[in-house]
Amino acid sequence: MPPGEFALIDRWFRPLDGRAGQGRPDVLLGIGDDAALLQPPAGQWLVAALDTLVEGRHFPPGSEPRSIGHRALAVNLSDLAAMGATPAWALLGLTLPSTTDEAWLQAFAEGLGTLAARHGVALVGGDTTGGPLTLSVQVLGFVPPGMALRRDAGQPGDLVCVSGQPGEAALGLRLLQHDATLSGAGTAAQRQQLRRRFEHPEPRLALGLALRGVASACIDVSDGLAADAAKLARASGCGLELHTEALPLSAAMCGVAGVAAAREAALGGGDDYELCFTLPPSREPELATLAARAGCALTVIGQLTADPALRLLEQGKPRSAPWQGFDHFAAERSE
Amino acid sequence: MPPGEFALIDRWFRPLDGRAGQGRPDVLLGIGDDAALLQPPAGQWLVAALDTLVEGRHFPPGSEPRSIGHRALAVNLSDLAAMGATPAWALLGLTLPSTTDEAWLQAFAEGLGTLAARHGVALVGGDTTGGPLTLSVQVLGFVPPGMALRRDAGQPGDLVCVSGQPGEAALGLRLLQHDATLSGAGTAAQRQQLRRRFEHPEPRLALGLALRGVASACIDVSDGLAADAAKLARASGCGLELHTEALPLSAAMCGVAGVAAAREAALGGGDDYELCFTLPPSREPELATLAARAGCALTVIGQLTADPALRLLEQGKPRSAPWQGFDHFAAERSE
């Protein structure tokens, strides 16, 4: 049994609130009052997102607490990355079972705090209560007026690109769940790489900044690449054509799952938090420079079309694709 | 079974996002992208709070969905009221059991939306997922620089005041739970008044604004009047002396529970979301004007002391008090 609500907040979360080493003088009043007082930078737009993680739904029961803390913040920072925003502050709504212990809290706070410190984010408030393990994180960041990346501004003919190797995290989750179809395949290092992609996804904040003024539209890949690319296309009033051969598959994905299953994971897996974005064909030559600035691979996987259809082509032939994506409401992925 | 995540958000929550009649031109991009884009007013401080409600912990299982929607926003607006802030925007993290139906969602959205519209709040984003019924709302508001009410700036000798009649909501909850000790007491109208105070608490936003530049410190009463007054005193480096005879008891409280139980509810009950604040004795004559502006009763119940002790006096004699308050982490109040 952990200590009471207030002792818990004091011990584990107050050190992350920006006054004690996180170096944010814009936190005028952090954890400890009814609300936080914050000083927005003059002339910037505020960018706000909130994502919830539920045990057994977004991560397997008994997951490493360090990974849970990391992911609770990472999925939110990924939303800011997809808008081209610079993150600043976070609030945490933490619902904990009564069986939670101090070691769990310490690892959770370290996972969240390490990622927060890496991106200069202060944890300025929130709420801790008892109940089934659920985490709602709200993040706030900034973007210069008119510079935000949106999902609704793509144009027919724009190239559809994706960062990293989406699908790694979905395979990593299957490894964590001891999926028998993957048993023993791939090297230990490959298996570790995939598990790590699920447990410690890296929000693509540097890429989001680099895409300001370059990408015509952007979305983060949380529900599956095909589904999120389709959302971007629909929001932009376009159709979509993707090519399976163009999907960026890592050696780890192919080694552990084989090429065919790796492709399906790349299309339908949803926990990588990569960015899917569009840009005019004339800017394709800039991709190598953007990839270098962002520190990740960038791959053209298709293009937006004036025809509203969603098409996936494999060796030039249309095939089905998981356009609907993962519905966190209807399904239970991680149980 | 409700519709999928995105259909649900579109149908019930997008109409509340500030572009469709809530009249907030500062919502540049609301529900539907990875994050909301918001335009903070120039030169104001941002005020941010997040509170979580869990079924069976913060409200009884099977509660009216309209009340749940109202309370999820009200408890957060109360935090802004306690800072003297003007609310602007909210985000909602909604975790729903798979048994939720359309009628439940409609009533929930109406409860939340009606309160939001009354205070000009736009629901600009959030997340909907499946799991045990849990609600995390995050609210954002504004306060002119240096004008925020804090809990740490009370001075010895300052009068301790409270709005409304705290304790009504705690008795209302007991009625909703069919507490046998209250069976049949009071009039039907009194019982209805108490239940309503639990189900539809009114955040004291007008009072918070009226207290800017007047109150020396302020806190909202969420964990019990004695406990929250003690938190204010401790944060201000003071002790506290309260008088049971001064507690404002309503006819409904006394009619339903009797004077003695009404006093205990006033001291320890925690769901009224009234404001407890301090002001220099020289400003006591302003209380009547403040009460008129805020539209609620204001009562002096004690004062801050240089002596760090917490004291409750009944007919001049010290007695025990629930200074610890309700610990949402350790206890299970509403199950």
XYZ file of C-alpha atoms in Angstrom:
670
model
C 0.000 0.000 0.000
C 1.479 3.337 -0.993
C 1.418 6.448 1.198
C -1.533 8.854 1.009
C -2.359 10.970 -1.996
C -0.484 14.075 -0.888
C 2.654 12.329 0.360
C 2.824 10.435 -2.906
C 2.554 13.601 -4.998
C 5.144 15.384 -2.846
C 7.637 12.582 -3.033
C 7.459 11.475 -6.636
C 5.965 14.244 -8.733
C 6.772 17.609 -7.177
C 10.466 17.247 -8.152
C 9.347 17.232 -11.813
C 7.392 20.492 -11.686
C 9.874 22.860 -13.274
C 11.014 24.763 -10.220
C 13.502 22.103 -9.129
C 16.007 21.702 -11.926
C 13.773 21.302 -14.962
C 14.701 24.921 -15.666
C 11.398 26.451 -16.700
C 11.029 29.988 -15.325
C 7.649 30.101 -17.112
C 6.254 27.826 -14.357
C 5.100 30.525 -11.921
C 3.338 28.057 -9.604
C 3.614 24.301 -10.085
C 2.329 21.341 -8.108
C 0.700 22.110 -4.745
C -2.111 24.625 -5.272
C -5.558 24.210 -6.856
C -4.086 24.854 -10.294
C -0.777 25.702 -11.949
C 0.136 29.251 -13.016
C 2.009 29.396 -16.294
C 3.371 32.193 -18.459
C 2.797 31.563 -22.179
C 5.386 33.100 -24.502
C 4.120 36.266 -26.170
C 2.700 35.899 -29.654
C 2.672 32.089 -29.794
C -0.268 29.765 -30.280
C -0.959 27.256 -27.528
C -1.145 23.574 -28.552
C -3.061 21.214 -26.204
C -3.557 17.433 -26.265
C -4.793 14.800 -23.822
C -4.403 11.029 -24.180
C -5.470 8.260 -21.832
C -3.792 4.867 -21.326
C -5.710 2.032 -19.655
C -4.049 -1.130 -18.359
C -5.078 -4.126 -20.430
C -6.088 -1.860 -23.288
C -3.040 0.227 -24.155
C -0.412 -1.892 -22.417
C -0.367 -5.455 -21.042
C -1.190 -5.987 -17.364
C 2.003 -6.099 -15.328
C 3.987 -3.931 -17.761
C 7.233 -2.374 -16.536
C 6.264 0.805 -14.612
C 9.172 2.682 -16.213
C 7.692 1.911 -19.624
C 4.192 2.951 -18.493
C 5.490 6.324 -17.244
C 7.458 6.849 -20.446
C 4.578 5.897 -22.741
C 1.970 7.987 -20.881
C 4.003 11.105 -21.703
C 5.372 9.914 -25.067
C 1.964 9.366 -26.692
C 1.048 12.939 -25.788
C 4.350 14.459 -26.908
C 3.790 12.610 -30.179
C 0.565 14.599 -30.646
C 2.530 17.832 -30.188
C 5.205 16.567 -32.617
C 2.478 15.954 -35.197
C 1.454 19.628 -34.878
C 5.049 20.889 -35.190
C 4.866 22.211 -31.630
C 7.516 22.731 -28.956
C 6.384 21.070 -25.697
C 6.432 22.971 -22.408
C 4.160 21.629 -19.647
C 2.261 18.473 -18.682
C -0.435 17.490 -16.178
C -0.969 13.913 -14.992
C -4.196 12.197 -13.937
C -3.025 8.988 -12.267
C -5.479 6.330 -11.080
C -3.693 3.596 -9.122
C -4.771 0.243 -7.657
C -4.348 -0.030 -3.909
C -1.711 -2.715 -4.451
C 0.726 -0.237 -5.984
C 4.014 -0.083 -4.103
C 6.785 2.454 -3.685
C 9.112 0.636 -6.091
C 6.422 0.826 -8.785
C 5.935 4.552 -8.189
C 9.639 5.237 -8.248
C 10.112 3.457 -11.588
C 6.974 5.082 -13.040
C 8.125 8.577 -12.025
C 11.613 7.873 -13.426
C 10.194 6.748 -16.759
C 8.012 9.828 -17.057
C 10.599 12.193 -15.580
C 13.476 11.060 -17.802
C 11.482 11.649 -20.972
C 10.174 14.966 -19.615
C 13.685 16.193 -18.816
C 14.964 15.156 -22.263
C 12.415 17.459 -23.888
C 12.397 20.235 -21.272
C 8.848 19.455 -20.126
C 7.739 20.397 -16.588
C 5.034 18.351 -14.831
C 3.002 21.213 -13.365
C -0.047 19.528 -11.867
C -2.632 16.803 -11.935
C -4.497 14.442 -9.694
C -3.854 11.086 -8.041
C -6.677 8.790 -7.071
C -7.417 5.134 -6.404
C -8.943 2.744 -8.927
C -8.096 0.577 -11.942
C -4.712 1.583 -13.414
C -5.440 4.463 -15.822
C -3.261 7.377 -16.907
C -4.424 10.601 -18.510
C -1.681 13.006 -19.459
C -2.356 16.449 -20.826
C 0.426 18.333 -22.574
C 0.770 21.961 -23.588
C 3.192 23.405 -26.090
C 3.628 26.266 -28.514
C 3.863 26.991 -32.196
C 4.340 30.301 -34.018
C 1.047 31.615 -35.466
C 0.124 29.890 -38.707
C 3.033 27.417 -38.523
C 1.182 24.440 -37.009
C 1.095 21.208 -38.992
C -2.493 20.078 -39.524
C -3.952 16.936 -40.980
C -6.407 18.713 -43.274
C -4.155 20.666 -45.616
C -2.752 17.959 -47.927
C -3.203 18.407 -51.715
C -3.749 15.851 -54.488
C -0.347 14.795 -55.814
C 1.428 15.394 -52.501
C 3.802 12.597 -51.524
C 2.869 10.571 -48.432
C 5.895 9.934 -46.198
C 6.506 8.186 -42.907
C 9.284 8.359 -40.322
C 11.146 5.391 -38.851
C 9.921 1.822 -39.254
C 6.285 1.622 -38.191
C 5.268 -1.888 -37.198
C 8.247 -2.486 -34.936
C 6.210 -1.619 -31.846
C 3.303 -3.897 -32.817
C 5.717 -6.806 -33.197
C 7.400 -5.831 -29.935
C 4.044 -5.991 -28.166
C 3.470 -9.474 -29.600
C 6.847 -10.528 -28.211
C 5.949 -9.079 -24.805
C 2.731 -11.085 -24.959
C 4.714 -14.248 -25.821
C 3.002 -14.662 -29.200
C 3.778 -18.290 -30.142
C 4.000 -17.522 -33.877
C 7.105 -15.394 -33.212
C 8.768 -17.790 -30.789
C 12.495 -18.045 -31.247
C 12.722 -16.148 -34.533
C 15.286 -13.399 -35.037
C 18.341 -12.594 -32.941
C 18.156 -11.592 -29.275
C 19.179 -8.059 -30.294
C 16.403 -7.871 -32.889
C 13.811 -9.063 -30.394
C 15.085 -6.545 -27.863
C 14.880 -3.741 -30.449
C 11.227 -4.509 -31.172
C 10.245 -4.771 -27.494
C 11.997 -1.497 -26.825
C 10.038 0.225 -29.597
C 6.801 -0.692 -27.836
C 8.012 0.065 -24.325
C 9.930 3.266 -25.021
C 8.663 4.932 -28.206
C 10.452 8.196 -29.007
C 8.135 11.075 -29.894
C 9.379 12.692 -33.128
C 9.540 16.230 -31.812
C 12.658 17.199 -33.808
C 10.979 15.976 -36.979
C 7.820 17.965 -36.218
C 9.888 21.151 -35.900
C 11.809 20.378 -39.090
C 8.548 19.882 -41.002
C 7.210 23.375 -40.180
C 6.798 25.255 -43.438
C 7.703 22.099 -45.391
C 5.009 19.454 -44.866
C 1.538 20.208 -46.214
C -0.134 17.954 -43.605
C 0.902 15.691 -40.731
C -0.561 13.110 -38.322
C 1.022 10.816 -35.780
C 0.743 7.064 -36.317
C -1.096 5.837 -33.250
C -3.850 3.651 -34.722
C -1.912 2.073 -37.620
C -0.134 3.559 -40.638
C -2.844 2.718 -43.188
C -5.604 4.026 -40.927
C -3.795 7.217 -39.946
C -2.722 7.960 -43.519
C -6.367 7.456 -44.509
C -7.457 9.913 -41.789
C -5.037 12.511 -43.136
C -6.302 11.950 -46.694
C -9.973 12.167 -45.681
C -9.381 15.316 -43.589
C -7.627 16.869 -46.601
C -10.503 15.962 -48.922
C -8.293 13.586 -50.893
C -7.929 9.901 -51.680
C -4.779 7.901 -51.125
C -2.551 5.430 -52.938
C 0.036 3.482 -50.945
C 2.563 0.898 -52.159
C 3.423 -2.078 -49.990
C 6.867 -2.407 -51.594
C 7.701 1.098 -50.386
C 7.017 0.359 -46.705
C 10.206 0.766 -44.659
C 10.830 -2.588 -42.964
C 13.690 -2.983 -40.527
C 16.000 -5.983 -40.416
C 14.614 -6.659 -36.938
C 11.030 -6.810 -38.198
C 11.940 -9.133 -41.083
C 14.214 -11.269 -38.918
C 11.633 -11.819 -36.205
C 8.416 -11.998 -38.258
C 9.426 -12.529 -41.916
C 8.803 -10.007 -44.684
C 5.081 -10.734 -45.186
C 4.143 -10.372 -41.501
C 6.463 -7.385 -41.158
C 4.515 -5.634 -43.941
C 1.215 -6.316 -42.229
C 2.616 -4.960 -38.970
C 3.859 -1.861 -40.806
C 0.391 -1.259 -42.252
C -1.715 -2.074 -39.220
C 0.473 -1.791 -36.116
C -0.266 1.242 -34.080
C 2.060 1.973 -31.186
C 5.151 3.387 -32.895
C 4.213 7.057 -32.698
C 5.982 7.823 -35.937
C 4.826 10.774 -38.045
C 3.004 10.371 -41.351
C 3.172 13.559 -43.419
C 2.689 14.881 -46.905
C 4.750 17.249 -49.005
C 4.619 18.589 -52.570
C 6.652 16.436 -55.006
C 8.905 19.442 -55.682
C 10.225 19.154 -52.129
C 11.186 15.474 -52.325
C 14.890 16.377 -52.689
C 14.737 17.940 -49.196
C 13.875 14.619 -47.532
C 17.503 13.588 -46.981
C 18.266 16.876 -45.223
C 15.101 16.628 -43.143
C 15.974 13.058 -42.131
C 19.419 14.180 -41.015
C 17.979 17.067 -38.962
C 15.340 14.819 -37.388
C 17.678 11.873 -36.767
C 15.384 9.260 -38.316
C 14.648 7.603 -41.635
C 12.006 9.238 -43.863
C 10.372 7.179 -46.606
C 7.926 8.015 -49.389
C 5.187 5.363 -49.292
C 2.579 6.775 -51.704
C 0.675 9.907 -52.593
C -2.589 11.778 -52.128
C -5.037 11.600 -55.017
C -7.916 13.718 -56.292
C -9.911 10.469 -56.614
C -11.323 9.938 -53.107
C -10.652 6.160 -53.064
C -8.203 4.598 -50.620
C -5.928 2.205 -52.507
C -3.118 -0.081 -51.461
C -1.098 -1.556 -54.335
C 1.077 -4.662 -54.079
C 3.133 -5.354 -57.218
C 0.790 -2.959 -59.013
C -2.373 -4.785 -57.952
C -4.959 -3.452 -55.501
C -5.238 -5.334 -52.221
C -7.112 -4.879 -48.967
C -5.694 -2.773 -46.139
C -6.559 -2.062 -42.488
C -7.983 1.398 -43.269
C -10.240 1.323 -40.226
C -7.344 0.955 -37.830
C -7.501 0.155 -34.234
C -10.548 1.295 -32.281
C -9.473 1.748 -28.666
C -13.078 1.862 -27.739
C -14.315 -1.346 -29.322
C -11.322 -3.648 -29.060
C -9.082 -4.899 -26.329
C -5.661 -5.070 -27.851
C -3.332 -5.676 -24.992
C -5.279 -8.020 -22.777
C -22.681 -1.052 -27.348
C -21.885 2.492 -28.441
C -20.528 3.373 -31.889
C -16.770 3.476 -32.480
C -14.427 5.968 -30.913
C -14.474 8.479 -33.751
C -18.212 8.382 -34.444
C -18.819 8.894 -30.735
C -16.522 11.930 -30.563
C -18.047 13.422 -33.707
C -21.598 12.999 -32.545
C -21.436 14.019 -28.913
C -18.358 16.117 -28.306
C -17.454 17.997 -31.477
C -20.535 20.269 -31.090
C -18.993 21.530 -27.818
C -15.633 22.575 -29.270
C -16.143 26.302 -29.543
C -16.536 26.648 -33.297
C -20.210 25.666 -33.296
C -22.033 28.174 -31.157
C -19.888 28.266 -28.022
C -18.564 31.530 -29.422
C -14.852 31.279 -28.785
C -12.859 32.741 -31.684
C -9.728 31.907 -29.677
C -10.272 28.218 -30.588
C -8.260 28.128 -33.824
C -8.541 24.355 -34.225
C -10.735 22.249 -31.946
C -11.612 18.562 -31.876
C -10.430 16.466 -34.830
C -6.659 16.883 -35.198
C -3.777 15.538 -33.083
C -4.046 18.550 -30.773
C -6.041 21.750 -30.354
C -4.686 25.131 -31.438
C -5.601 27.954 -29.063
C -4.838 31.661 -28.907
C -4.073 32.840 -25.358
C -4.998 36.453 -24.600
C -1.958 38.733 -24.610
C -0.395 39.502 -21.264
C -2.431 37.027 -19.188
C -1.172 34.125 -17.103
C -2.425 30.669 -18.016
C -4.108 28.640 -15.228
C -4.210 24.835 -15.668
C -5.841 22.082 -13.594
C -6.656 18.398 -14.106
C -8.972 16.298 -11.944
C -9.991 12.667 -12.323
C -13.303 11.065 -11.289
C -13.541 7.281 -10.909
C -16.851 5.411 -10.656
C -17.295 3.949 -7.193
C -14.745 6.370 -5.771
C -15.983 9.857 -6.642
C -19.580 8.964 -7.460
C -21.778 5.915 -6.806
C -21.998 3.219 -9.478
C -25.038 3.827 -11.672
C -25.078 7.608 -11.077
C -27.115 9.758 -13.448
C -24.913 10.372 -16.539
C -26.024 14.015 -16.638
C -24.643 14.463 -13.135
C -21.393 12.675 -14.029
C -20.852 14.974 -17.016
C -21.638 18.047 -14.926
C -19.395 17.028 -12.032
C -16.435 16.037 -14.223
C -16.274 19.632 -15.477
C -17.483 21.311 -12.254
C -14.716 19.931 -10.028
C -12.168 21.335 -12.470
C -13.864 24.718 -12.864
C -13.863 24.882 -9.076
C -10.055 24.687 -9.155
C -9.994 27.666 -11.520
C -12.473 29.533 -9.295
C -10.134 28.985 -6.334
C -7.356 30.697 -8.306
C -9.560 33.646 -9.304
C -9.298 32.579 -12.953
C -11.646 32.989 -15.917
C -12.147 29.598 -17.613
C -11.704 29.188 -21.360
C -11.033 25.669 -22.625
C -11.334 22.036 -21.504
C -10.074 18.641 -22.656
C -11.777 15.352 -21.735
C -10.231 11.917 -21.212
C -13.214 9.559 -21.156
C -12.843 5.850 -20.383
C -16.114 4.000 -20.927
C -17.292 0.443 -20.248
C -18.417 -1.450 -23.337
C -21.956 -1.522 -21.944
C -22.362 2.254 -22.328
C -25.302 3.161 -24.548
C -26.288 6.142 -26.656
C -28.772 7.439 -24.091
C -25.998 7.487 -21.465
C -23.672 9.386 -23.797
C -26.352 11.891 -24.719
C -27.141 12.675 -21.076
C -23.438 12.799 -20.167
C -22.663 15.228 -23.009
C -25.673 17.366 -22.059
C -24.553 17.561 -18.433
C -21.036 18.569 -19.395
C -22.134 20.794 -22.289
C -24.743 22.737 -20.321
C -22.246 23.685 -17.625
C -19.584 24.478 -20.248
C -21.959 26.779 -22.140
C -22.986 28.562 -18.933
C -19.372 29.541 -18.301
C -18.286 30.032 -21.921
C -15.986 27.002 -21.889
C -15.141 25.211 -25.159
C -14.320 21.485 -25.150
C -11.348 21.528 -27.506
C -10.005 17.980 -27.389
C -9.363 14.806 -25.515
C -9.467 11.061 -25.872
C -12.103 8.345 -25.649
C -11.208 4.776 -24.813
C -12.698 1.613 -23.374
C -12.294 0.472 -19.764
C -13.658 1.051 -16.254
C -15.657 4.321 -16.106
C -13.086 7.072 -15.444
C -13.119 10.754 -16.379
C -10.137 13.083 -16.493
C -10.930 16.655 -17.384
C -8.278 19.285 -17.883
C -9.248 22.936 -17.845
C -7.392 26.061 -18.911
C -8.177 29.620 -17.956
C -6.590 33.016 -17.445
C -5.772 35.504 -14.753
C -4.066 38.905 -14.997
C -0.412 38.744 -13.889
C -0.049 38.753 -10.123
C -3.810 38.592 -9.506
C -4.150 34.828 -8.939
C -5.516 33.654 -5.595
C -3.093 31.231 -3.955
C -3.364 29.098 -0.872
C 0.000 30.149 0.574
C -0.427 33.869 1.177
C -2.665 34.031 4.264
C -1.438 36.008 7.289
C -1.913 35.455 11.036
C -5.071 37.269 12.097
C -6.752 36.932 8.702
C -10.386 35.865 8.891
C -11.228 32.423 7.488
C -14.430 32.490 5.416
C -16.431 29.967 3.434
C -19.047 30.263 0.706
C -22.447 28.554 0.670
C -23.312 25.715 3.033
C -20.599 23.051 2.863
C -21.859 19.665 4.012
C -24.991 19.715 1.897
C -23.350 17.599 -0.799
C -22.047 15.005 1.679
C -25.541 14.573 3.089
C -26.929 14.453 -0.453
C -24.542 11.617 -1.274
C -25.740 9.730 1.805
C -29.317 10.151 0.598
C -28.352 8.867 -2.848
C -26.765 5.868 -1.142
C -29.984 5.280 0.869
C -28.250 5.826 4.216
C -30.700 4.324 6.726
C -29.853 6.874 9.446
C -31.370 9.622 7.274
C -34.448 7.683 6.176
C -37.575 9.779 6.052
C -36.175 12.847 7.805
C -36.721 16.338 6.366
C -39.122 17.442 3.674
C -39.049 16.130 0.121
C -37.781 19.556 -1.026
C -34.957 19.507 1.538
C -33.888 16.035 0.501
C -33.978 17.079 -3.150
C -31.868 20.168 -2.369
C -29.161 18.044 -0.742
C -29.105 15.451 -3.516
C -28.864 18.218 -6.084
C -25.877 19.736 -4.299
C -24.001 16.470 -4.741
C -25.157 15.812 -8.292
C -24.852 19.347 -9.670
C -22.390 21.404 -7.620
C -21.944 24.947 -8.924
C -18.337 26.075 -9.255
C -17.944 29.486 -7.580
C -16.371 31.247 -10.533
C -18.064 34.608 -9.876
C -16.826 34.518 -6.296
C -13.273 33.735 -7.409
C -13.300 36.798 -9.663
C -14.778 38.978 -6.902
C -12.032 37.863 -4.500
C -9.172 39.039 -6.751
C -7.287 41.729 -4.889
C -9.418 41.134 -1.779
C -8.724 37.639 -0.408
C -5.248 36.959 0.936
C -5.527 33.197 0.178
C -8.085 30.783 -1.276
C -8.675 27.041 -1.740
C -11.643 25.057 -2.967
C -13.384 22.698 -0.553
C -13.047 19.306 -2.189
C -11.724 17.115 0.642
C -13.703 18.622 3.557
C -13.852 22.126 5.039
C -11.662 21.410 8.085
C -9.053 19.611 5.977
C -8.968 22.200 3.201
C -8.857 25.126 5.662
C -5.964 23.327 7.358
C -4.182 22.949 4.008
C -4.539 26.689 3.402
C -3.223 27.462 6.901
C -0.250 25.094 6.557
C 0.639 26.427 3.091
C 0.529 29.958 4.536
C 2.788 28.996 7.458
C -0.012 29.634 9.958
C -2.184 27.786 12.428
C -5.950 27.890 12.442
C -8.847 28.385 14.852
C -12.357 27.462 13.722
C -15.641 27.748 15.627
C -18.339 25.099 15.184
C -21.092 27.582 16.106
C -20.044 29.748 13.160
C -20.487 26.995 10.559
C -23.220 27.948 8.079
C -25.849 25.185 8.264
C -28.822 25.227 5.915
C -32.374 24.425 6.975
C -32.165 21.442 4.625
C -29.086 20.047 6.385
C -30.634 20.483 9.838
C -34.019 19.178 8.707
C -32.636 16.012 7.162
C -29.763 15.205 9.543
C -30.271 17.290 12.714
C -27.924 20.041 13.878
C -25.182 17.801 15.290
C -24.831 15.630 12.172
C -25.166 18.714 9.963
C -22.145 20.249 11.725
C -20.079 17.113 11.202
C -21.045 17.110 7.527
C -20.069 20.785 7.283
C -16.640 20.041 8.780
C -15.863 16.797 6.990
C -18.018 16.562 3.880
C -16.096 17.104 0.731
C -18.084 17.389 -2.477
C -19.573 20.889 -2.306
C -16.819 22.703 -4.185
C -17.349 25.854 -2.148
C -14.428 28.262 -1.676
C -12.604 28.714 1.618
C -10.665 31.991 1.700
C -8.973 34.402 4.049
C -9.034 38.179 4.250
C -7.634 40.833 6.589
C -10.077 41.757 9.391
C -10.186 45.316 8.035
C -11.998 44.024 4.956
C -14.761 42.190 6.836
C -17.273 44.976 6.047
C -16.868 44.134 2.326
C -18.236 40.606 2.774
C -21.860 41.599 2.209
C -21.000 43.295 -1.078
C -18.859 40.336 -2.145
C -21.694 37.928 -1.324
C -24.103 39.964 -3.434
C -21.692 40.047 -6.393
C -20.993 36.314 -6.103
C -24.614 35.308 -5.523
C -23.899 33.120 -2.497
C -23.651 33.352 1.270
C -20.236 34.135 2.768
C -19.552 33.291 6.414
C -16.621 33.955 8.738
C -15.828 30.648 10.491
C -12.526 31.434 12.236
C -9.100 32.926 11.715
C -5.480 32.167 10.931
C -3.098 32.198 13.875
C 0.629 32.692 14.374
C 0.553 29.617 16.644
C 0.871 26.694 14.213
C -1.748 24.534 15.975
C -5.020 23.557 14.294
C -7.896 24.182 16.721
C -11.612 23.661 16.524
C -13.623 25.247 19.350
C -17.154 24.250 20.357
C -18.700 26.515 23.000
C -15.182 27.759 23.692
C -13.749 24.273 24.271
C -11.275 22.494 21.967
C -12.609 19.413 20.220
C -11.363 17.020 17.562
C -11.830 17.750 13.866
C -11.317 15.869 10.587
C -8.146 17.774 9.709
C -6.835 14.934 7.561
C -9.808 15.045 5.237
C -10.700 12.570 2.629
C -7.893 10.667 0.916
C -9.122 9.682 -2.525
C -6.247 7.320 -2.756
C -6.702 5.351 0.437
C -10.472 5.311 0.882
C -13.436 4.281 -1.162
C -16.103 6.813 -0.375
C -18.824 6.211 -2.888
C -18.865 2.444 -3.265
